[in-house]
Structure formats: structure tokens, C-alpha cells
Coordinates of C-alpha atoms and ligand atoms in Angstrom, one line a residue:
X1 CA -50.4 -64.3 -7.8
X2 CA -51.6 -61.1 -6.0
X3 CA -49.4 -58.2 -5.6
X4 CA -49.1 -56.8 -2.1
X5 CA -51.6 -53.8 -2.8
X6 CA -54.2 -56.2 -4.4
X7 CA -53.8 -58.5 -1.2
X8 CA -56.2 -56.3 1.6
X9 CA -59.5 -57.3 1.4
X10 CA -60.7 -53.8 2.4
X11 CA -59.9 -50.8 0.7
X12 CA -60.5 -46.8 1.1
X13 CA -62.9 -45.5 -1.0
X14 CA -64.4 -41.8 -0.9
X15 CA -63.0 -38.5 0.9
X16 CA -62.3 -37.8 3.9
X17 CA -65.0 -36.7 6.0
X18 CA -65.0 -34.2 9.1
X19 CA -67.2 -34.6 12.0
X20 CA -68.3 -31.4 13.4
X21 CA -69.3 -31.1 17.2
X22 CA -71.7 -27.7 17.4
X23 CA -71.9 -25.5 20.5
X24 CA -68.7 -24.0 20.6
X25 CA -67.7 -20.6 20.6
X26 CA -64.7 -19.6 18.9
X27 CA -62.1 -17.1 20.5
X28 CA -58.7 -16.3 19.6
X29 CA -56.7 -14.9 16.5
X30 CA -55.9 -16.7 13.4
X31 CA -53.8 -15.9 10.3
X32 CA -55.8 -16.1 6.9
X33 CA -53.3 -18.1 4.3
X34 CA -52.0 -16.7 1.0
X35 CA -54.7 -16.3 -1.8
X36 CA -55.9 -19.3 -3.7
X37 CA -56.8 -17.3 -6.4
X38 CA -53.7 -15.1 -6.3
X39 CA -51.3 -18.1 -6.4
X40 CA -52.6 -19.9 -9.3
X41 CA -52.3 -17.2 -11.6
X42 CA -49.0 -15.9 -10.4
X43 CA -47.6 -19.7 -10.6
X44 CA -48.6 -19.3 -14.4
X45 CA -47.1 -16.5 -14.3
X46 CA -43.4 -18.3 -13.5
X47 CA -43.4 -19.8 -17.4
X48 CA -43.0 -15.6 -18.9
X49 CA -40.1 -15.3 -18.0
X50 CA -37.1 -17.7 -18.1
X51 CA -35.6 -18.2 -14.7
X52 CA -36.5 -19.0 -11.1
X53 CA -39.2 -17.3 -9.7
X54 CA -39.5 -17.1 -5.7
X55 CA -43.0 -17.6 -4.3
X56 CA -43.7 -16.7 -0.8
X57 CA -46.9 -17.7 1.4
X58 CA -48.3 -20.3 -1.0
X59 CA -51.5 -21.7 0.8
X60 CA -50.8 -25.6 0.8
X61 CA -54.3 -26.6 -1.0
X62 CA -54.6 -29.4 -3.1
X63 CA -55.5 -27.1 -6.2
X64 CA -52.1 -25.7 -6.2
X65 CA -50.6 -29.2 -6.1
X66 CA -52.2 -30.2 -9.4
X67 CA -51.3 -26.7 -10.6
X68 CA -47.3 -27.6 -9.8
X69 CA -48.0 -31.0 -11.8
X70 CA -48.9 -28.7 -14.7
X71 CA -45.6 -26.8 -14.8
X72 CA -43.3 -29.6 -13.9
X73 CA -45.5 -31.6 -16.9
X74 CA -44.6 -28.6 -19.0
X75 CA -40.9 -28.6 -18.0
X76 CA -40.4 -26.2 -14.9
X77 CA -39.0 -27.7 -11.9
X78 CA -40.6 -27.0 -9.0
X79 CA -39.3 -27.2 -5.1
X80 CA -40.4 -26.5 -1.6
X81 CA -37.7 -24.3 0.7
X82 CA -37.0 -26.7 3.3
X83 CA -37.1 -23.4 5.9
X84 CA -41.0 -23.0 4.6
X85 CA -43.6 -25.3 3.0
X86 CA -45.5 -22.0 1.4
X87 CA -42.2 -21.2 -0.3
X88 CA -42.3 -22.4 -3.8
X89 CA -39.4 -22.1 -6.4
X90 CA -40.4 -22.3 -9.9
X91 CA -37.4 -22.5 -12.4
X92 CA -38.7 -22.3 -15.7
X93 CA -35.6 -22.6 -18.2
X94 CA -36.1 -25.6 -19.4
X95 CA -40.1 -25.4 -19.4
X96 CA -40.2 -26.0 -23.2
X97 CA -43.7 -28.2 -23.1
X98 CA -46.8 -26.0 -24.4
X99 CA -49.7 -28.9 -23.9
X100 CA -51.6 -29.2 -20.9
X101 CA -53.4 -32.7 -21.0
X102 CA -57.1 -33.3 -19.9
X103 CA -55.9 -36.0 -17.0
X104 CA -55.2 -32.6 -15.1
X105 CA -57.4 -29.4 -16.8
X106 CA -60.4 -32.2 -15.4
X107 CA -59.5 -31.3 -11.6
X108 CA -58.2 -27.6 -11.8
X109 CA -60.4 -25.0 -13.9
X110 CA -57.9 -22.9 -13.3
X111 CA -55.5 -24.5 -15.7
X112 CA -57.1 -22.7 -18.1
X113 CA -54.6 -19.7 -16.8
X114 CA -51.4 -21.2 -18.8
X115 CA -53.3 -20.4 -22.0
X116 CA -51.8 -16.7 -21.5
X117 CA -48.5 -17.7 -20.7
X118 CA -47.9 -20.6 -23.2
X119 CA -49.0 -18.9 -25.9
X120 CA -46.8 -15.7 -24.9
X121 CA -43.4 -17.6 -24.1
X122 CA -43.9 -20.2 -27.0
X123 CA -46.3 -18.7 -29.7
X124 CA -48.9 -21.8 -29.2
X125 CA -50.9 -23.7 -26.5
X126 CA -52.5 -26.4 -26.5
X127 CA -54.7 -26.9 -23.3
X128 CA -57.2 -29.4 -22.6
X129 CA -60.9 -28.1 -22.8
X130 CA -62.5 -27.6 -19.1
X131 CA -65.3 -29.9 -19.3
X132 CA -68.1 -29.1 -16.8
X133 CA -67.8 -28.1 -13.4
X134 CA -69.6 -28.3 -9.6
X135 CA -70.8 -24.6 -10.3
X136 CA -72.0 -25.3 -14.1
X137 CA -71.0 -24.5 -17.0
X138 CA -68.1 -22.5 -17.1
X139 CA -67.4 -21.0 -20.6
X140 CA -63.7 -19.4 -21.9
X141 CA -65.4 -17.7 -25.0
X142 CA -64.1 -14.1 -23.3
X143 CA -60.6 -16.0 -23.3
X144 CA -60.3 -17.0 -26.6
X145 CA -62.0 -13.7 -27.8
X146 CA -59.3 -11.9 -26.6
X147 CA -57.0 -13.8 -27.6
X148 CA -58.1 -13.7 -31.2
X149 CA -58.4 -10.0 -31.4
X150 CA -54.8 -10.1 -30.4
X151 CA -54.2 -12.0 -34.0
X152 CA -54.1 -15.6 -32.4
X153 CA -55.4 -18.6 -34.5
X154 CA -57.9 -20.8 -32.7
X155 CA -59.1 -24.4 -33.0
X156 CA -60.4 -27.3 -31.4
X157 CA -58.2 -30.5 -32.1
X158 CA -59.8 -33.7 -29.9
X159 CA -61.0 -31.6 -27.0
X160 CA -58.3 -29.1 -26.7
X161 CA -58.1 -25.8 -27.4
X162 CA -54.9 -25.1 -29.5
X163 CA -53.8 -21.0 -29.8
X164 CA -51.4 -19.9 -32.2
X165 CA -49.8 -17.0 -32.2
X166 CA -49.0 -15.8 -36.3
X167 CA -45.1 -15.9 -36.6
X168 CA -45.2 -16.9 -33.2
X169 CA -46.0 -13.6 -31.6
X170 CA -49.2 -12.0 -30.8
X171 CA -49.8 -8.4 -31.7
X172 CA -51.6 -5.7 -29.4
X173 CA -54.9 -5.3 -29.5
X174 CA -58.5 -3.1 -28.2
X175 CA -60.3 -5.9 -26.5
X176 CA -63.4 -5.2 -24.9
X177 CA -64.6 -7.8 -22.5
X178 CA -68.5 -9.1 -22.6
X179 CA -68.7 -10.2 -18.9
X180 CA -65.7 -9.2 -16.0
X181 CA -64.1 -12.7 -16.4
X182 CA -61.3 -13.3 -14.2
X183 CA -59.4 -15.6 -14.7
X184 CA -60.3 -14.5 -18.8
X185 CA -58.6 -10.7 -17.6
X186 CA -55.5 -12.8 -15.8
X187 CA -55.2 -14.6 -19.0
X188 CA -55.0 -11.9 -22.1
X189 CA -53.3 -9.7 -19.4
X190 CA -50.3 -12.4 -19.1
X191 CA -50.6 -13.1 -22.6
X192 CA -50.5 -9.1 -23.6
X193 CA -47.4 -8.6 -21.2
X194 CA -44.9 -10.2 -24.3
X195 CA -47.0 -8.9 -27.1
X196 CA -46.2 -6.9 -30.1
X197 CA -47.4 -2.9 -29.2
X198 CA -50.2 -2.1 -27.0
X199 CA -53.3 -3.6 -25.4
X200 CA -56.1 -2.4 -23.6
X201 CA -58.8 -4.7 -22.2
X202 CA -62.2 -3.1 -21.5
X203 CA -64.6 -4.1 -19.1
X204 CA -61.5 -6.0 -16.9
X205 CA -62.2 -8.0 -13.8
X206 CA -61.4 -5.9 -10.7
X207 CA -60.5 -8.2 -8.4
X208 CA -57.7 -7.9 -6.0
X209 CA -55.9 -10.9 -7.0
X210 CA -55.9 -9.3 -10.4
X211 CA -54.4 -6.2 -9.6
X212 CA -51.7 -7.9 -7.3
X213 CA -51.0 -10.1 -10.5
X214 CA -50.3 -6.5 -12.8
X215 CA -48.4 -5.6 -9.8
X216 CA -46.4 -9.0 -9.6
X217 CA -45.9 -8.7 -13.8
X218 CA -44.8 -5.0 -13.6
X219 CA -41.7 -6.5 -11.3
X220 CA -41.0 -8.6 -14.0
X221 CA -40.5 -5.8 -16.3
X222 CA -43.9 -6.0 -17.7
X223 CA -45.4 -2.6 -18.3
X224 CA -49.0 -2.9 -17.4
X225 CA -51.2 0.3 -16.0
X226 CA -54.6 -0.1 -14.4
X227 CA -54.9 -3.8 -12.9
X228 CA -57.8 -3.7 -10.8
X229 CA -59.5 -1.0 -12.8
X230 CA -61.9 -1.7 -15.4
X231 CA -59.8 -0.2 -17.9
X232 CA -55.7 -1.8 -18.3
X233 CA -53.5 -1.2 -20.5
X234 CA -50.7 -3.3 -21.3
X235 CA -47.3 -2.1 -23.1
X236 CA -45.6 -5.4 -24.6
X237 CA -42.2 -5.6 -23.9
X238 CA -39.7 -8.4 -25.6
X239 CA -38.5 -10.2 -22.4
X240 CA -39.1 -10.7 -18.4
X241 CA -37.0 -11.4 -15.6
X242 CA -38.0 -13.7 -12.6
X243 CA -38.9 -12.3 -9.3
X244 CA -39.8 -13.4 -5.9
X245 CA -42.7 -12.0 -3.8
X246 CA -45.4 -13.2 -1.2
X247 CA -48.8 -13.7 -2.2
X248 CA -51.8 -11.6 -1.1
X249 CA -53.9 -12.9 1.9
X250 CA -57.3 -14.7 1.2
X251 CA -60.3 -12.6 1.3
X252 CA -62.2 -15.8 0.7
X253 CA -61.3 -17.8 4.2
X254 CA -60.8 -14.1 5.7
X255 CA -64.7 -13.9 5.1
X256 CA -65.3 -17.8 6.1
X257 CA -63.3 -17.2 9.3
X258 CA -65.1 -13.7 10.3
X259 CA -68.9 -15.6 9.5
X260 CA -67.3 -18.5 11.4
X261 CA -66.9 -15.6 14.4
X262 CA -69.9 -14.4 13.7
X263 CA -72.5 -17.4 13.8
X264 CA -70.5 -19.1 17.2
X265 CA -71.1 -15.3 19.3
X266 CA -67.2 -15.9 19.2
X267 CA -64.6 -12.9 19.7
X268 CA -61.8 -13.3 17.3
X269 CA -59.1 -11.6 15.5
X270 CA -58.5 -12.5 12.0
X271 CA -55.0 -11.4 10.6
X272 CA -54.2 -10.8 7.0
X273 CA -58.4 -10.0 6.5
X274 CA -58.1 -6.9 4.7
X275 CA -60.6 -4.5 4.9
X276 CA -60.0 -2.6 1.8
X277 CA -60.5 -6.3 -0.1
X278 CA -63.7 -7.3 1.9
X279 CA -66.3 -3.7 2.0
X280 CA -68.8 -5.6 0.8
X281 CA -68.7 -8.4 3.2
X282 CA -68.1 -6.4 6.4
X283 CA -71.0 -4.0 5.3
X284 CA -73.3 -7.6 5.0
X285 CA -71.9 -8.2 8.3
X286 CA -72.4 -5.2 10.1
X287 CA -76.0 -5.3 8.6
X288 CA -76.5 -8.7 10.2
X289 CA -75.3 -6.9 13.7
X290 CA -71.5 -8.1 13.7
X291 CA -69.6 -5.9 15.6
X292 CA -66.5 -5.8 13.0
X293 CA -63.8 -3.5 14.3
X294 CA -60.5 -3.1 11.2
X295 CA -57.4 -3.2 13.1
X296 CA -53.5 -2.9 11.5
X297 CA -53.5 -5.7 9.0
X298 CA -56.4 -7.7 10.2
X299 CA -60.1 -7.6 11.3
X300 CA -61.7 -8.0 15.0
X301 CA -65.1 -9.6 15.0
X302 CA -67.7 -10.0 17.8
X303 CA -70.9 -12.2 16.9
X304 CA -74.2 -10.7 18.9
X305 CA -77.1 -12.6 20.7
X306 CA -78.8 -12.1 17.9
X307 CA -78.2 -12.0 14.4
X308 CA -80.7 -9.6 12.1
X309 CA -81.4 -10.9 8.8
X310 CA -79.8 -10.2 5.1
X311 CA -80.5 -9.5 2.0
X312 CA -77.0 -10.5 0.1
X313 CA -76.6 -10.9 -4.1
X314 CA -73.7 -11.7 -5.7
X315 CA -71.4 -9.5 -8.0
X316 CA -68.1 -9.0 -9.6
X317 CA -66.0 -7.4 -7.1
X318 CA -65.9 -4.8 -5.5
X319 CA -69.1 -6.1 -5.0
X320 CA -70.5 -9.7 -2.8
X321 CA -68.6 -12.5 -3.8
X322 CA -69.8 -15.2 -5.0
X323 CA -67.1 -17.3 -3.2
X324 CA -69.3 -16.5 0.2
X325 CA -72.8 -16.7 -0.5
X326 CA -72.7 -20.8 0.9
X327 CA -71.1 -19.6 4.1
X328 CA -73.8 -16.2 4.3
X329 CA -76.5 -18.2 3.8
X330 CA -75.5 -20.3 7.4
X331 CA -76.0 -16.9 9.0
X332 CA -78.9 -16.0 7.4
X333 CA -80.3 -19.3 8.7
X334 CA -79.7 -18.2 12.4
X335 CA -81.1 -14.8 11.5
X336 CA -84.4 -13.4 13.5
X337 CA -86.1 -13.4 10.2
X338 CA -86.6 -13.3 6.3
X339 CA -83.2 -13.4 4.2
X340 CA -83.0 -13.1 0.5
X341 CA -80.1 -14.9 -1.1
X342 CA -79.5 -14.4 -4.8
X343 CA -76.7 -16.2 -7.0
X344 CA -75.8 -14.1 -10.4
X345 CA -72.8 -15.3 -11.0
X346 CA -72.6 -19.5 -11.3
X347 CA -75.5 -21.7 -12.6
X348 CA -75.3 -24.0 -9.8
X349 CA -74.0 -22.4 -6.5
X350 CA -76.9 -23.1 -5.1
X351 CA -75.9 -26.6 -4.0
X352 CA -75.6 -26.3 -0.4
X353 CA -79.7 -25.0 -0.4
X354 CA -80.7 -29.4 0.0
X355 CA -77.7 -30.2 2.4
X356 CA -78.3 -26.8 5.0
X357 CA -82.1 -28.1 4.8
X358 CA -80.9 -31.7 5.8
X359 CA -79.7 -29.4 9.0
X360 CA -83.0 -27.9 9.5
X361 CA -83.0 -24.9 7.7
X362 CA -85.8 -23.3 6.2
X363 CA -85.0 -22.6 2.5
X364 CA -87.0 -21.8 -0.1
X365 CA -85.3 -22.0 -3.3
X366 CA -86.2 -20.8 -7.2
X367 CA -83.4 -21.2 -9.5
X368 CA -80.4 -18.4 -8.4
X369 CA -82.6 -17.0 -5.4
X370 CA -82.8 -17.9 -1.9
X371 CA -85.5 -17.4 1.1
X372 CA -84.2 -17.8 4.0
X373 CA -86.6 -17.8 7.2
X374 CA -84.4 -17.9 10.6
X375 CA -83.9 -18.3 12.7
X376 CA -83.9 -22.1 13.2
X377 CA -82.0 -24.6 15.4
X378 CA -79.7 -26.7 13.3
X379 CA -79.5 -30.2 14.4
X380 CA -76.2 -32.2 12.9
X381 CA -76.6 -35.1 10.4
X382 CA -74.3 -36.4 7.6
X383 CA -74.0 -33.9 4.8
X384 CA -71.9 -34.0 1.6
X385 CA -70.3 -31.2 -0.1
X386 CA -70.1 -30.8 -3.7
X387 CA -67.8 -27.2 -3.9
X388 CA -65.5 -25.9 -1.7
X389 CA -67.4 -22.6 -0.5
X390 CA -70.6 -25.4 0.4
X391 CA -68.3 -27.3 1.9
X392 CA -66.7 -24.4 3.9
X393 CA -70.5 -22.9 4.7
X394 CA -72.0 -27.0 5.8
X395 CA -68.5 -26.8 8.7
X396 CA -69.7 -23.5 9.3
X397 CA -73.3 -24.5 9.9
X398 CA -71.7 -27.5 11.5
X399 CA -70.8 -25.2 14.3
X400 CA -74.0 -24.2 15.6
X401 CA -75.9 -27.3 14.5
X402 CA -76.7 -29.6 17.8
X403 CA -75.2 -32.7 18.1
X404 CA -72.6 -33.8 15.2
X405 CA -72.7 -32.9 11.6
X406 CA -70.8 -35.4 9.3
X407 CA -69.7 -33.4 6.2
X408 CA -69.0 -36.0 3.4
X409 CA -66.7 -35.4 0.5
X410 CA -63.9 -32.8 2.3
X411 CA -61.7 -32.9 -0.6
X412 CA -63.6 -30.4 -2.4
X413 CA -62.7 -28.1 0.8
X414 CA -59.2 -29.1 0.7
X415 CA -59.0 -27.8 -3.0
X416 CA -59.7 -24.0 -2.1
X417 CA -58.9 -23.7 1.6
X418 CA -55.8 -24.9 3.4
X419 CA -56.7 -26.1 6.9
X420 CA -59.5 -24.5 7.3
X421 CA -60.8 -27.2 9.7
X422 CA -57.4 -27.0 11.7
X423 CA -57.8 -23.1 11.9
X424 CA -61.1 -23.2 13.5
X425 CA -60.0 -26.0 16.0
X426 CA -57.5 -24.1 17.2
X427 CA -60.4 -21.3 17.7
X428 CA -62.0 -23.6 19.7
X429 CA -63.9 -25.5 17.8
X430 CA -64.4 -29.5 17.9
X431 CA -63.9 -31.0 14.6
X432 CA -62.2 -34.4 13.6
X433 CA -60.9 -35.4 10.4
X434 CA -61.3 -38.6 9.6
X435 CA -59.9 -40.9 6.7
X436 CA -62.2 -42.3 3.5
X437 CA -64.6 -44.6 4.6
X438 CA -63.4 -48.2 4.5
X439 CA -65.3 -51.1 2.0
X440 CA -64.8 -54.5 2.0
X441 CA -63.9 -55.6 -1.3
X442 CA -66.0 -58.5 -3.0
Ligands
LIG1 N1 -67.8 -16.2 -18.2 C1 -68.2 -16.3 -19.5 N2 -67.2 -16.4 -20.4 C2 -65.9 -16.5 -20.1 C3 -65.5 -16.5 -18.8 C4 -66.5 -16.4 -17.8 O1 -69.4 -16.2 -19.8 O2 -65.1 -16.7 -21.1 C5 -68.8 -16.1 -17.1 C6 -68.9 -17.3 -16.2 O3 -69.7 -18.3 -16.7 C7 -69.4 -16.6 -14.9 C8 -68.8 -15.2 -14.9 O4 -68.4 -15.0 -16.3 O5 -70.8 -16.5 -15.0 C9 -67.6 -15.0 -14.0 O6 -66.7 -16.1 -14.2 P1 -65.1 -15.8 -14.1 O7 -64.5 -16.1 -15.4 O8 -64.9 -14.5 -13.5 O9 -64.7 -16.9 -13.1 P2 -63.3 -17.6 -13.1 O10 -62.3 -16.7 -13.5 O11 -63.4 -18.9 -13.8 C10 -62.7 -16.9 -10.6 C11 -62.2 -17.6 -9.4 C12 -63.3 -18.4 -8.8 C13 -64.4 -17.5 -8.4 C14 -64.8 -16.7 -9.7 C15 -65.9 -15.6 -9.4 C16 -59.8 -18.0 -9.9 C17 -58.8 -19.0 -10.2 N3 -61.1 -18.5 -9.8 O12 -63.1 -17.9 -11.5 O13 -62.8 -19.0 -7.6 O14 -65.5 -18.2 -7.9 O15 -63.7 -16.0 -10.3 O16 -65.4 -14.7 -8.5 O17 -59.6 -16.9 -9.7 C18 -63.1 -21.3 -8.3 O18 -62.3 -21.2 -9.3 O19 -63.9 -22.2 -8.1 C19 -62.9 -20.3 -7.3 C20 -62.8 -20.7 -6.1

């Protein structure tokens, strides 16, 4: 006998998909959401202390649902406030599990980020390996480095890593730090915070997102100086205490939104875009002839007749993110003239390059670099994103593009940006979200 569920004869198979409509121009004001890459590490950051942590403006993205699988697998309860969706309570008394299983490291990188606070609160870890990813290979060497400078005992046990901290606490340590890793600095930074002595980590990420984390830790009690330098130093201390707080805007859709402005000769105010978080952007803007004007807690942006073409490289921050290069290269496409688009940071960010030229762009790609020759009239066609920043840049390119553009595979977008599609509807855009596609089962 069938069961009901076995009973349809057609199922839904594949992502949603959005349908893009081009030739509108966006006006208005929008509010960027709370920082994707802010949230997951300060959601890790609720298993330090015991106790329930209050988080505040959570963006509701599907790669902070899989990260709240992760706690509650490892013990924490987590809840929504009824009053807000983006509140999050994490009470992590009873969070006694130290493994994170493969099933859900697979679709989250950034489960990697429990490493810290596992190993910390419990004196071993045992998280799954990140396989491969859309961008490449994305090695934790820096990670476990640290880690082991700070006495920890390593292995690999049936694809997981497994950390041990000697008579379950680690000691301080001098790391220095072969590449800025982020996630690597978020990482021996959590771990350091419950440490024996002192720990300084050289050559540190300078991102924001990790200086709001020292800043987030240091309310715990942690005693951390120089987040978001190159240079921190971390004081262990013996215990933390919960806190509540509200996570930093995103730079990333701040930047998404103001290109979004920019390519459509829109007029919009984006709020929570932060100009001291985005310089490099605004400065690839302004080059481009956006009229970008920084206002109390958000930016104004005005895209001209005619955009003037780029040359944009990636770099750890403060420098061009790598998190926008899909989404500058749309402009660069519309640009009167050559563009040169290089990739230092990911293998294979480069993705988007085939799909924009399905549009009509003119692309000429080796390896990391980019030429761009603009400008050129998109014309819609299906599309399929295979990363959240090309899938953010093909709705982008969707916009200007005649006719309709199809982008396939719009869970990758959901991962990193919450409502993105929504936001820029509101602005005036036409874009329609529609369901899996359907397939008749044999
Ligand atoms: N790297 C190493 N060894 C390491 C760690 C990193 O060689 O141990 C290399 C990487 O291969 C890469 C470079 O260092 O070439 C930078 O990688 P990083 O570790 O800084 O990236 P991440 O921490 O894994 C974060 C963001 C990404 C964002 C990148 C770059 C979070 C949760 N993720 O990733 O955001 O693209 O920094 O700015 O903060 C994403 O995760 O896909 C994302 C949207």
C-alpha cells in the first residue's frame, strides 16, 4: 500500500526560482538586515558561557537555520520571541554535546565556528570535516594551527576533526596567522577567551564582524584587546556570563542594495549601510560615477546615465570584498568601457563569468581575472546560481536585462541574504518567486 506522501504522481524537485522583469528603476529606502556573518559566529558564541544569551536583529536566512540545528543538536535550546522573528534565545545549560555531525557541517561552512567554543567549554570537539565548497577548496589549516599552538591535540577520526584540549583546558599561546582567515581569527579568538594565560594572534582578520564579536565576548567578561586590528590579544578568564545584544548590519546586501541602486539609475536610501564598514566599495562606486551621499546611519545612492568603468580586486578587509565582486561585475558590464575584475581570494568565485555571458555580457575570463567590455544590453534568459553573491549579482543583472531572466537554484541566495528579492520589490522592482519546478514521477 502507498502512504499518502508516496501517492502524487508529481513531485517538486529543484529550488525555487525567481523571475526577474528588467527595466525598472528602483526608488525608495530599505533597511539592510543583521549580518550574516556576524550572527553565526556570535550564535557559537552562546555555548562559552552557560546561560541564555539574547540575540537581537538575526537575519532570517536559511544558513542560520542549520546553524540553530547545530546548537539544539549539541544541547542548547533555542526560541524565537514571539514579539520578533530576528530575536533568538539561546540557553545553553544543558548544551553538553561536543560533536557536530557531517549531515549538517555539509551545508554550513560556517560550522566550522563551534570548533572554538566546544573545545573552550568542554576541552574537546569533534566536528565534521568541511568537504568542498561552491567557491573551492576551503582549507582550516590556520584553525587547527592555532589551535595546536595553544597545546590542543589534533586528529582525524572518519572525516572529523577531533580537538583536545590537554587536562581539558587549553593554554595561551603566540599565534601567528599565515593568511587573515576569518572565521580561523573568530575561531582561536573564542577558543582563547577561556584559555589558561594570554594569547595573541598575529596577522588577525580585520573584519567588522570580527571586531563586533571581541566586542560581543568582552560583554561576556571576556578580556580581549584589539578585535579588528591585526594584532589581538586575548586574557583568558575562567568563566562567562550570557548577554543579549543586536547584531551589526550587513555590509554585504548594504553593498548589493547600493549596486542594485546604482545599475537601475534608481534614487535610494539604504539604512544600516555603514560607511565606515564599506570605503572600499563606495570608493569603487564613486569611481564608476555613483553619486553616494553617507547620511546618519545609512547611505543615499543615485545611479547616473552613464556608468564609467572599474578596475576592482579583491582583498581582506578593509579592502574589496570578495562577497561583491559577482554583483560589481553586473556594473562593470553596463560600464562605457574596459573593466578589470580580479578574484584573490576563492578558487572559484568566478562562477557567475558563464551565466552573466548567457545575458549578453562580454567577458573575457583567465583563471581569477576578469575583462569586462561594456557596456552591453542584457537580454533575460534562464540562469542558475551556484553561490549566494552570483546569485545576488544574476537578480542584479536581472534588473536591467530586457525581457525576463529566470534565475535557477535561489536557495543558494536564501542561504546568505534574507529577502533580498522582497527588498528590491518593494524598491520597485518586478520579481516573482516561484516554487521548485514540478516532475512527473515515472
Ligand atoms: N584559508 C586558508 N586556511 C585556513 C583558512 C582560510 O588557507 O585555515 C584561506 C582560504 O582558502 C581563503 C582565504 O584564506 O583563500 C580567506 O578565507 P577565510 O577563512 O577568511 O574565509 P571564511 O572565514 O571561511 C568568511 C566569510 C565568507 C567570506 C570570506 C571572505 C563567514 C562565516 N564567512 O569565510 O562569507 O566570503 O570570509 O571574506 O564569516 C561565506 O561563508 O560563503 C560567506 C558568505
Amino acid at each position: 500500500m502507498k502512504l499518502p506522501a508516496e501517492a502524487s504522481s508529481t513531485r517538486r524537485v529543484g529550488a525555487p526560482r525567481l523571475l526577474v522583469r528588467g527595466g525598472r528603476r528602483l526608488r525608495g529606502h530599505v533597511e539592510v538586515a543583521g549580518a550574516r556573518n556576524a550572527a553565526l559566529p556570535l550564535l557559537a558564541a552562546s555555548l562559552l558561557p552557560k546561560g541564555r544569551s539574547i540575540h537581537h536583529r538575526v537575519p532570517r536566512i536559511a544558513d542560520v537555520a542549520i546553524l540553530r540545528r547545530v546548537l539544539e543538536h549539541l544541547g542548547a535550546a533555542v526560541t524565537e520571541a514571539d514579539e520578533d522573528p530576528h530575536t533568538l534565545h539561546v540557553a545553553s545549560e544543558s548544551a553538553a554535546g561536543h560533536q557536530v555531525p557531517y549531515e549538517l557541517v555539509r551545508r554550513l561552512h560556517a560550522a566550522v565556528l563551534l570548533l572554538g567554543p566546544l573545545v573552550a567549554r568542554h576541552g574537546i570537539a569533534r566536528v565534521a570535516l568541511p568537504g568542498s565548497s561552491p567557491a573551492g577548496a576551503r582549507p582550516i589549516d590556520q584553525h587547527l594551527k592555532g589551535l595546536r599552538a595553544m597545546g590542543a591535540q589534533i586528529t582525524i577520526e572518519h572525516g572529523d576533526v577531533v580537538v583536545r584540549a590537554p587536562r581539558g583546558r587549553l593554554q595561551g599561546a603566540g599565534i601567528t596567522l599565515d593568511v587573515p582567515t576569518v572565521t580561523g581569527t573568530e575561531n582561536l579568538m573564542m577558543a582563547a577567551t577561556l584559555a589558561r594565560g594570554r594569547t595573541t594572534i598575529e596577522q588577525a582578520a580585520r573584519e567588522p564582524e570580527v571586531e563586533e564579536l571581541g566586542r560581543v565576548l568582552n560583554k561576556m567578561g571576556a578580556r580581549i584587546e584589539g578585535a579588528g586590528t591585526s594584532f589581538i590579544t586575548i586574557h583568558g578568564v575562567d568563566e562567562l556570563r550570557p548577554i543579549e545584544h543586536a547584531v551589526m548590519p550587513d555590509r554585504v546586501e548594504a553593498g548589493t542594495l547600493l549596486v542594485a541602486a546604482a545599475l537601475t539609475r534608481g534614487d535610494v536610501t539604504v539604512r544600516g549601510a555603514l560607511i565606515e564598514h564599506l570605503g572600499a566599495v563606495v570608493a569603487k562606486l564613486r569611481a564608476a560615477g555613483v553619486t553616494v551621499t553617507a547620511l546618519d546611519g545609512g547611505l543615499h545612492v543615485r545611479g547616473p546615465v552613464e556608468l564609467e568603468p572599474i578596475d576592482v580586486a579583491t582583498q581582506p578587509y578593509p579592502g574589496f570584498p570578495a562577497d561583491l565582486q559577482a554583483q560589481f561585475m553586473v556594473l562593470a558590464c553596463l560600464a562605457g568601457g574596459e573593466s578589470l575584475i580580479t578574484e584573490t581570494i576563492f578558487e572559484h568565485r568566478m562562477q557567475h563569468v558563464a551565466e552573466l555571458m548567457r545575458l549578453g555580457a562580454d567577458i573575457l575570463r583567465d583563471g581569477r581575472t576578469a575583462v569586462v567590455q561594456g557596456p552591453r544590453r542584457l537580454s533575460g534568459a534562464p540562469v542558475e546560481a551556484r553561490d549566494p553573491h552570483a546569485a545576488a549579482a544574476l537578480v542584479l543583472a536581472g534588473l536591467v536585462a530586457e525581457g525576463t531572466t529566470e534565475v535557477l537554484e535561489v536557495h543558494h541566495l536564501d542561504g546568505a541574504y534574507g529577502g533580498l528579492d522582497q527588498k528590491l520589490v518593494a524598491l520597485g522592482a518586478e520579481i516573482r518567486r516561484l516554487p521548485g519546478a514540478e516532475e512527473v514521477d515515472p
